[in-house]
Amino acid sequence: MLFGVVPCLLGGWGVTRRAAKTPEMRAFRDLSDPPARPGAARSVLALCLLAGVVGMWIPGLGLELEGGVEQRTAFAFAGDLFLICLALLMGPWVLTPLMKLWTALVPSRSVAWHLAVHSCRARAARSVTTVLPFALSLSFVGLFMVMGNVMPGSTAGLGDVMVVLGWVFVVSWVGGLAVIALVGRERTRDSAVVTVAGARPGVVTRSTIYEGAIYAGTAILFGAISIAVTSATIAAGARISIARVLNGLPWETLGALAAVTLLTTCLALALQAARTSRTVAARALRS
């Protein structure tokens, strides 16, 4: 029980403390959120994870340890696991810039797309919890698939990976859908503001669906980067080529998982868009 309660307390402590110290009039005047800053607990945990990455990679890449292939690969795997945890812990400084980068490269002049991009960026400035669960599941399953592909004499197939990480998928996707549902009322008010400003209902609906595509795209891109990094490091520990590691991965399964992620987020937000389209804008703004 403590492992469930303590992270919740640590995660909400900083926000609650800042809210308690913020004067009421300043809260009404401020139109933008303050820049994200790592708290003391997060900074200490990040340093511990960074030490784990370095401490595992040194023997895993064969810089000090002259053990067998299995031993080096296991150390490289542990370092990659620490690295993924570190990147997800520092989500506002990893996932948010990644989202801004790839959305800026999309050559679209659609009004709905630009509304979705700015909406996602505004929400990501406050929290990345919408992207985090999907990024966690995709990066973890990619790591375990790379490890199962490289480990000498390994019989770890897709079924074994799913047995180990099946609960991660369930918890991550349920958590991601829960976060989408929790901000539904805020999204309804934002859609009402855009509607009152003159946007057509079709533009608002497409913008909401595009938000799901942006969240899923950011998680998929993070998963792809994590697979590339883990493939390179584990290949170095196993003394094989990166091409051999990449060729042995089940790309059809990874592509299916990415497609399911995209479908899940887009469908969840499409349902919210359908409900929002039946809401009177004036009533949504008053509520």
CSV table of C-alpha atoms in Angstrom, one decimal:
chain,number,residue,atom,x,y,z
A,1,MET,CA,0.0,0.0,0.0
A,2,LEU,CA,2.9,2.4,0.8
A,3,PHE,CA,4.2,2.0,-2.7
A,4,GLY,CA,0.9,3.3,-4.1
A,5,VAL,CA,0.4,6.0,-1.5
A,6,VAL,CA,3.8,7.5,-1.3
A,7,PRO,CA,4.3,8.4,-5.0
A,8,CYS,CA,0.8,10.0,-5.0
A,9,LEU,CA,1.8,12.2,-2.0
A,10,LEU,CA,5.1,13.1,-3.5
A,11,GLY,CA,3.6,13.9,-6.9
A,12,GLY,CA,0.9,16.2,-5.4
A,13,TRP,CA,3.0,17.8,-2.7
A,14,GLY,CA,4.7,20.4,-4.9
A,15,VAL,CA,1.5,21.5,-6.7
A,16,THR,CA,-0.5,21.7,-3.4
A,17,ARG,CA,2.3,23.7,-1.7
A,18,ARG,CA,2.5,26.2,-4.6
A,19,ALA,CA,-1.3,26.6,-4.6
A,20,ALA,CA,-1.4,27.2,-0.9
A,21,LYS,CA,1.2,30.0,-1.2
A,22,THR,CA,-0.3,31.7,-4.2
A,23,PRO,CA,-2.3,34.9,-3.4
A,24,GLU,CA,-5.9,34.8,-4.7
A,25,MET,CA,-5.6,38.0,-6.8
A,26,ARG,CA,-2.4,36.7,-8.4
A,27,ALA,CA,-4.1,33.5,-9.3
A,28,PHE,CA,-6.9,35.5,-11.0
A,29,ARG,CA,-4.4,37.7,-12.9
A,30,ASP,CA,-2.0,35.1,-14.2
A,31,LEU,CA,-3.1,33.9,-17.6
A,32,SER,CA,-0.2,31.5,-18.1
A,33,ASP,CA,1.3,28.7,-16.0
A,34,PRO,CA,4.7,29.3,-14.5
A,35,PRO,CA,7.6,27.4,-16.1
A,36,ALA,CA,8.0,23.9,-14.9
A,37,ARG,CA,10.7,23.4,-12.4
A,38,PRO,CA,11.9,20.1,-10.9
A,39,GLY,CA,11.3,19.7,-7.2
A,40,ALA,CA,13.8,18.5,-4.7
A,41,ALA,CA,12.4,14.9,-4.6
A,42,ARG,CA,12.3,14.7,-8.4
A,43,SER,CA,15.8,16.0,-8.7
A,44,VAL,CA,17.2,13.5,-6.2
A,45,LEU,CA,15.4,10.6,-7.9
A,46,ALA,CA,16.6,11.8,-11.3
A,47,LEU,CA,20.2,11.9,-10.0
A,48,CYS,CA,19.8,8.3,-8.6
A,49,LEU,CA,18.4,7.1,-12.0
A,50,LEU,CA,21.3,8.8,-13.8
A,51,ALA,CA,23.8,7.1,-11.6
A,52,GLY,CA,22.1,3.8,-12.3
A,53,VAL,CA,22.3,4.5,-16.1
A,54,VAL,CA,26.0,5.2,-15.9
A,55,GLY,CA,26.7,2.5,-13.4
A,56,MET,CA,25.0,-0.2,-15.5
A,57,TRP,CA,26.3,1.0,-18.9
A,58,ILE,CA,30.0,1.0,-17.9
A,59,PRO,CA,30.1,-2.8,-17.4
A,60,GLY,CA,27.3,-3.4,-19.9
A,61,LEU,CA,29.3,-1.8,-22.8
A,62,GLY,CA,32.4,-3.8,-21.8
A,63,LEU,CA,34.4,-0.8,-20.5
A,64,GLU,CA,35.3,-2.5,-17.2
A,65,LEU,CA,33.7,-5.9,-17.1
A,66,GLU,CA,35.2,-8.8,-19.1
A,67,GLY,CA,32.4,-11.2,-18.4
A,68,GLY,CA,30.3,-13.2,-20.8
A,69,VAL,CA,27.9,-12.0,-23.3
A,70,GLU,CA,24.9,-12.7,-21.0
A,71,GLN,CA,26.4,-10.6,-18.2
A,72,ARG,CA,27.2,-7.6,-20.4
A,73,THR,CA,23.8,-7.8,-22.1
A,74,ALA,CA,22.1,-7.9,-18.7
A,75,PHE,CA,24.0,-4.8,-17.5
A,76,ALA,CA,23.2,-2.9,-20.7
A,77,PHE,CA,19.5,-3.9,-20.3
A,78,ALA,CA,19.5,-2.6,-16.8
A,79,GLY,CA,21.1,0.7,-17.9
A,80,ASP,CA,18.4,1.1,-20.6
A,81,LEU,CA,15.7,0.4,-18.1
A,82,PHE,CA,17.0,3.2,-15.8
A,83,LEU,CA,17.3,5.5,-18.8
A,84,ILE,CA,13.6,5.0,-19.8
A,85,CYS,CA,12.6,5.6,-16.2
A,86,LEU,CA,14.7,8.8,-16.1
A,87,ALA,CA,13.3,10.1,-19.4
A,88,LEU,CA,9.7,9.5,-18.2
A,89,LEU,CA,10.4,11.1,-14.8
A,90,MET,CA,11.6,14.2,-16.6
A,91,GLY,CA,8.6,14.2,-18.9
A,92,PRO,CA,8.1,18.0,-19.1
A,93,TRP,CA,11.7,18.3,-20.3
A,94,VAL,CA,11.6,15.3,-22.7
A,95,LEU,CA,8.1,14.6,-23.9
A,96,THR,CA,7.0,18.3,-24.3
A,97,PRO,CA,10.0,19.4,-26.4
A,98,LEU,CA,9.5,16.2,-28.5
A,99,MET,CA,5.9,17.1,-29.1
A,100,LYS,CA,6.8,20.6,-30.1
A,101,LEU,CA,9.5,19.4,-32.4
A,102,TRP,CA,7.6,16.9,-34.5
A,103,THR,CA,4.3,18.9,-34.7
A,104,ALA,CA,6.3,21.9,-35.9
A,105,LEU,CA,7.6,19.8,-38.8
A,106,VAL,CA,4.1,18.9,-40.1
A,107,PRO,CA,3.4,21.1,-43.1
A,108,SER,CA,-0.3,21.7,-42.5
A,109,ARG,CA,-2.2,24.9,-42.9
A,110,SER,CA,-5.4,23.4,-41.5
A,111,VAL,CA,-7.1,25.5,-38.8
A,112,ALA,CA,-8.1,22.4,-37.0
A,113,TRP,CA,-4.5,21.2,-36.9
A,114,HIS,CA,-3.2,24.4,-35.5
A,115,LEU,CA,-5.9,24.5,-32.9
A,116,ALA,CA,-5.0,21.0,-31.8
A,117,VAL,CA,-1.3,21.7,-31.7
A,118,HIS,CA,-1.7,24.8,-29.5
A,119,SER,CA,-4.2,23.0,-27.3
A,120,CYS,CA,-1.8,20.1,-26.8
A,121,ARG,CA,1.1,22.4,-26.1
A,122,ALA,CA,-0.9,24.4,-23.5
A,123,ARG,CA,-1.9,21.3,-21.7
A,124,ALA,CA,1.6,19.8,-21.9
A,125,ALA,CA,2.9,22.9,-20.2
A,126,ARG,CA,0.9,21.9,-17.2
A,127,SER,CA,1.1,18.1,-17.3
A,128,VAL,CA,2.3,15.3,-19.7
A,129,THR,CA,0.1,12.7,-18.0
A,130,THR,CA,-1.9,12.2,-21.3
A,131,VAL,CA,1.2,11.1,-23.2
A,132,LEU,CA,3.1,9.4,-20.3
A,133,PRO,CA,1.1,6.1,-20.0
A,134,PHE,CA,1.3,5.3,-23.7
A,135,ALA,CA,5.0,6.3,-23.9
A,136,LEU,CA,5.6,4.0,-20.9
A,137,SER,CA,4.0,0.9,-22.4
A,138,LEU,CA,5.5,1.3,-25.9
A,139,SER,CA,9.0,1.9,-24.6
A,140,PHE,CA,8.9,-0.9,-22.1
A,141,VAL,CA,7.6,-3.5,-24.6
A,142,GLY,CA,10.2,-2.4,-27.1
A,143,LEU,CA,13.0,-2.8,-24.5
A,144,PHE,CA,11.9,-6.3,-23.6
A,145,MET,CA,11.5,-7.3,-27.2
A,146,VAL,CA,15.1,-6.1,-28.0
A,147,MET,CA,16.4,-8.0,-25.0
A,148,GLY,CA,14.6,-11.2,-26.0
A,149,ASN,CA,15.9,-10.9,-29.5
A,150,VAL,CA,19.5,-10.4,-28.5
A,151,MET,CA,20.0,-12.6,-25.4
A,152,PRO,CA,21.9,-15.7,-26.5
A,153,GLY,CA,19.8,-18.9,-26.4
A,154,SER,CA,16.8,-16.9,-25.4
A,155,THR,CA,13.3,-18.3,-26.0
A,156,ALA,CA,11.5,-15.1,-25.0
A,157,GLY,CA,8.9,-14.7,-27.7
A,158,LEU,CA,5.9,-12.3,-28.0
A,159,GLY,CA,3.8,-14.5,-25.7
A,160,ASP,CA,6.4,-14.3,-22.9
A,161,VAL,CA,6.7,-10.5,-23.3
A,162,MET,CA,3.0,-10.1,-23.1
A,163,VAL,CA,2.8,-12.3,-20.0
A,164,VAL,CA,5.4,-10.1,-18.3
A,165,LEU,CA,4.1,-6.7,-19.6
A,166,GLY,CA,0.4,-7.4,-20.1
A,167,TRP,CA,-0.4,-5.6,-16.8
A,168,VAL,CA,1.6,-2.7,-18.0
A,169,PHE,CA,-0.6,-2.3,-21.1
A,170,VAL,CA,-3.8,-2.6,-19.1
A,171,VAL,CA,-2.7,-0.1,-16.4
A,172,SER,CA,-1.1,2.3,-18.9
A,173,TRP,CA,-4.0,2.4,-21.4
A,174,VAL,CA,-6.6,2.6,-18.7
A,175,GLY,CA,-4.6,5.4,-17.0
A,176,GLY,CA,-4.3,7.3,-20.3
A,177,LEU,CA,-8.0,7.0,-21.0
A,178,ALA,CA,-8.8,8.1,-17.5
A,179,VAL,CA,-6.6,11.3,-17.9
A,180,ILE,CA,-8.4,12.0,-21.2
A,181,ALA,CA,-11.8,11.7,-19.5
A,182,LEU,CA,-10.7,13.9,-16.5
A,183,VAL,CA,-9.9,16.8,-18.7
A,184,GLY,CA,-13.0,16.4,-20.8
A,185,ARG,CA,-14.9,19.2,-19.1
A,186,GLU,CA,-11.9,21.6,-19.6
A,187,ARG,CA,-11.8,20.5,-23.3
A,188,THR,CA,-15.6,21.2,-23.6
A,189,ARG,CA,-15.1,24.7,-22.3
A,190,ASP,CA,-12.2,25.3,-24.7
A,191,SER,CA,-14.3,24.1,-27.6
A,192,ALA,CA,-17.1,26.4,-26.5
A,193,VAL,CA,-14.8,29.4,-26.5
A,194,VAL,CA,-13.6,28.5,-30.0
A,195,THR,CA,-17.2,28.0,-31.2
A,196,VAL,CA,-18.2,31.3,-29.9
A,197,ALA,CA,-15.2,32.9,-31.6
A,198,GLY,CA,-16.6,31.7,-34.9
A,199,ALA,CA,-15.2,28.3,-35.6
A,200,ARG,CA,-17.4,25.8,-37.3
A,201,PRO,CA,-18.4,22.6,-35.5
A,202,GLY,CA,-16.5,20.4,-38.0
A,203,VAL,CA,-13.3,22.3,-37.2
A,204,VAL,CA,-13.7,21.8,-33.5
A,205,THR,CA,-14.4,18.1,-34.0
A,206,ARG,CA,-11.4,17.6,-36.2
A,207,SER,CA,-9.2,19.6,-33.8
A,208,THR,CA,-10.2,17.3,-30.9
A,209,ILE,CA,-9.4,14.2,-32.9
A,210,TYR,CA,-6.1,15.7,-34.0
A,211,GLU,CA,-5.2,16.1,-30.3
A,212,GLY,CA,-5.5,12.3,-29.9
A,213,ALA,CA,-3.2,11.9,-32.9
A,214,ILE,CA,-0.7,14.3,-31.4
A,215,TYR,CA,-0.6,12.5,-28.1
A,216,ALA,CA,-0.3,9.1,-29.8
A,217,GLY,CA,2.3,10.4,-32.2
A,218,THR,CA,4.4,11.7,-29.4
A,219,ALA,CA,4.2,8.4,-27.5
A,220,ILE,CA,5.0,6.4,-30.6
A,221,LEU,CA,8.0,8.6,-31.4
A,222,PHE,CA,9.3,8.3,-27.9
A,223,GLY,CA,8.9,4.5,-28.2
A,224,ALA,CA,10.8,4.5,-31.5
A,225,ILE,CA,13.7,6.5,-30.0
A,226,SER,CA,13.9,4.3,-27.0
A,227,ILE,CA,14.0,1.2,-29.2
A,228,ALA,CA,16.8,2.8,-31.2
A,229,VAL,CA,18.8,3.6,-28.1
A,230,THR,CA,18.3,0.2,-26.5
A,231,SER,CA,19.1,-1.6,-29.7
A,232,ALA,CA,22.4,0.2,-30.0
A,233,THR,CA,23.5,-0.3,-26.4
A,234,ILE,CA,22.4,-3.9,-26.0
A,235,ALA,CA,24.0,-4.7,-29.4
A,236,ALA,CA,27.2,-3.1,-28.1
A,237,GLY,CA,27.0,-5.3,-25.0
A,238,ALA,CA,26.3,-8.4,-27.0
A,239,ARG,CA,29.0,-7.6,-29.5
A,240,ILE,CA,26.7,-7.8,-32.5
A,241,SER,CA,25.6,-5.4,-35.1
A,242,ILE,CA,22.7,-3.0,-34.7
A,243,ALA,CA,21.3,-4.1,-38.0
A,244,ARG,CA,21.1,-7.6,-36.8
A,245,VAL,CA,19.2,-6.5,-33.7
A,246,LEU,CA,16.8,-4.4,-35.7
A,247,ASN,CA,16.2,-7.1,-38.3
A,248,GLY,CA,15.2,-9.5,-35.6
A,249,LEU,CA,12.5,-7.4,-34.0
A,250,PRO,CA,8.8,-8.2,-34.6
A,251,TRP,CA,8.0,-5.0,-36.5
A,252,GLU,CA,4.6,-6.2,-37.4
A,253,THR,CA,3.7,-6.5,-33.7
A,254,LEU,CA,5.3,-3.1,-32.9
A,255,GLY,CA,3.4,-1.5,-35.7
A,256,ALA,CA,0.2,-3.1,-34.5
A,257,LEU,CA,0.8,-1.7,-30.9
A,258,ALA,CA,1.4,1.7,-32.4
A,259,ALA,CA,-1.8,1.5,-34.4
A,260,VAL,CA,-3.8,0.5,-31.4
A,261,THR,CA,-2.3,3.4,-29.4
A,262,LEU,CA,-3.3,5.8,-32.2
A,263,LEU,CA,-6.8,4.3,-32.5
A,264,THR,CA,-7.3,4.4,-28.7
A,265,THR,CA,-6.5,8.1,-28.3
A,266,CYS,CA,-8.3,9.2,-31.4
A,267,LEU,CA,-11.4,7.2,-30.6
A,268,ALA,CA,-11.5,8.4,-27.0
A,269,LEU,CA,-11.3,12.0,-28.1
A,270,ALA,CA,-13.7,11.5,-31.0
A,271,LEU,CA,-16.3,10.3,-28.4
A,272,GLN,CA,-15.6,13.5,-26.4
A,273,ALA,CA,-16.0,15.6,-29.6
A,274,ALA,CA,-19.3,14.0,-30.3
A,275,ARG,CA,-20.6,14.8,-26.9
A,276,THR,CA,-19.2,18.3,-27.1
A,277,SER,CA,-21.0,18.9,-30.4
A,278,ARG,CA,-24.3,18.4,-28.6
A,279,THR,CA,-23.5,20.9,-25.9
A,280,VAL,CA,-24.7,24.4,-26.1
A,281,ALA,CA,-21.7,26.8,-26.1
A,282,ALA,CA,-23.3,29.3,-23.8
A,283,ARG,CA,-24.2,26.7,-21.3
A,284,ALA,CA,-20.7,25.2,-21.4
A,285,LEU,CA,-19.2,28.6,-20.7
A,286,ARG,CA,-21.5,29.2,-17.7
A,287,SER,CA,-20.8,25.8,-16.1
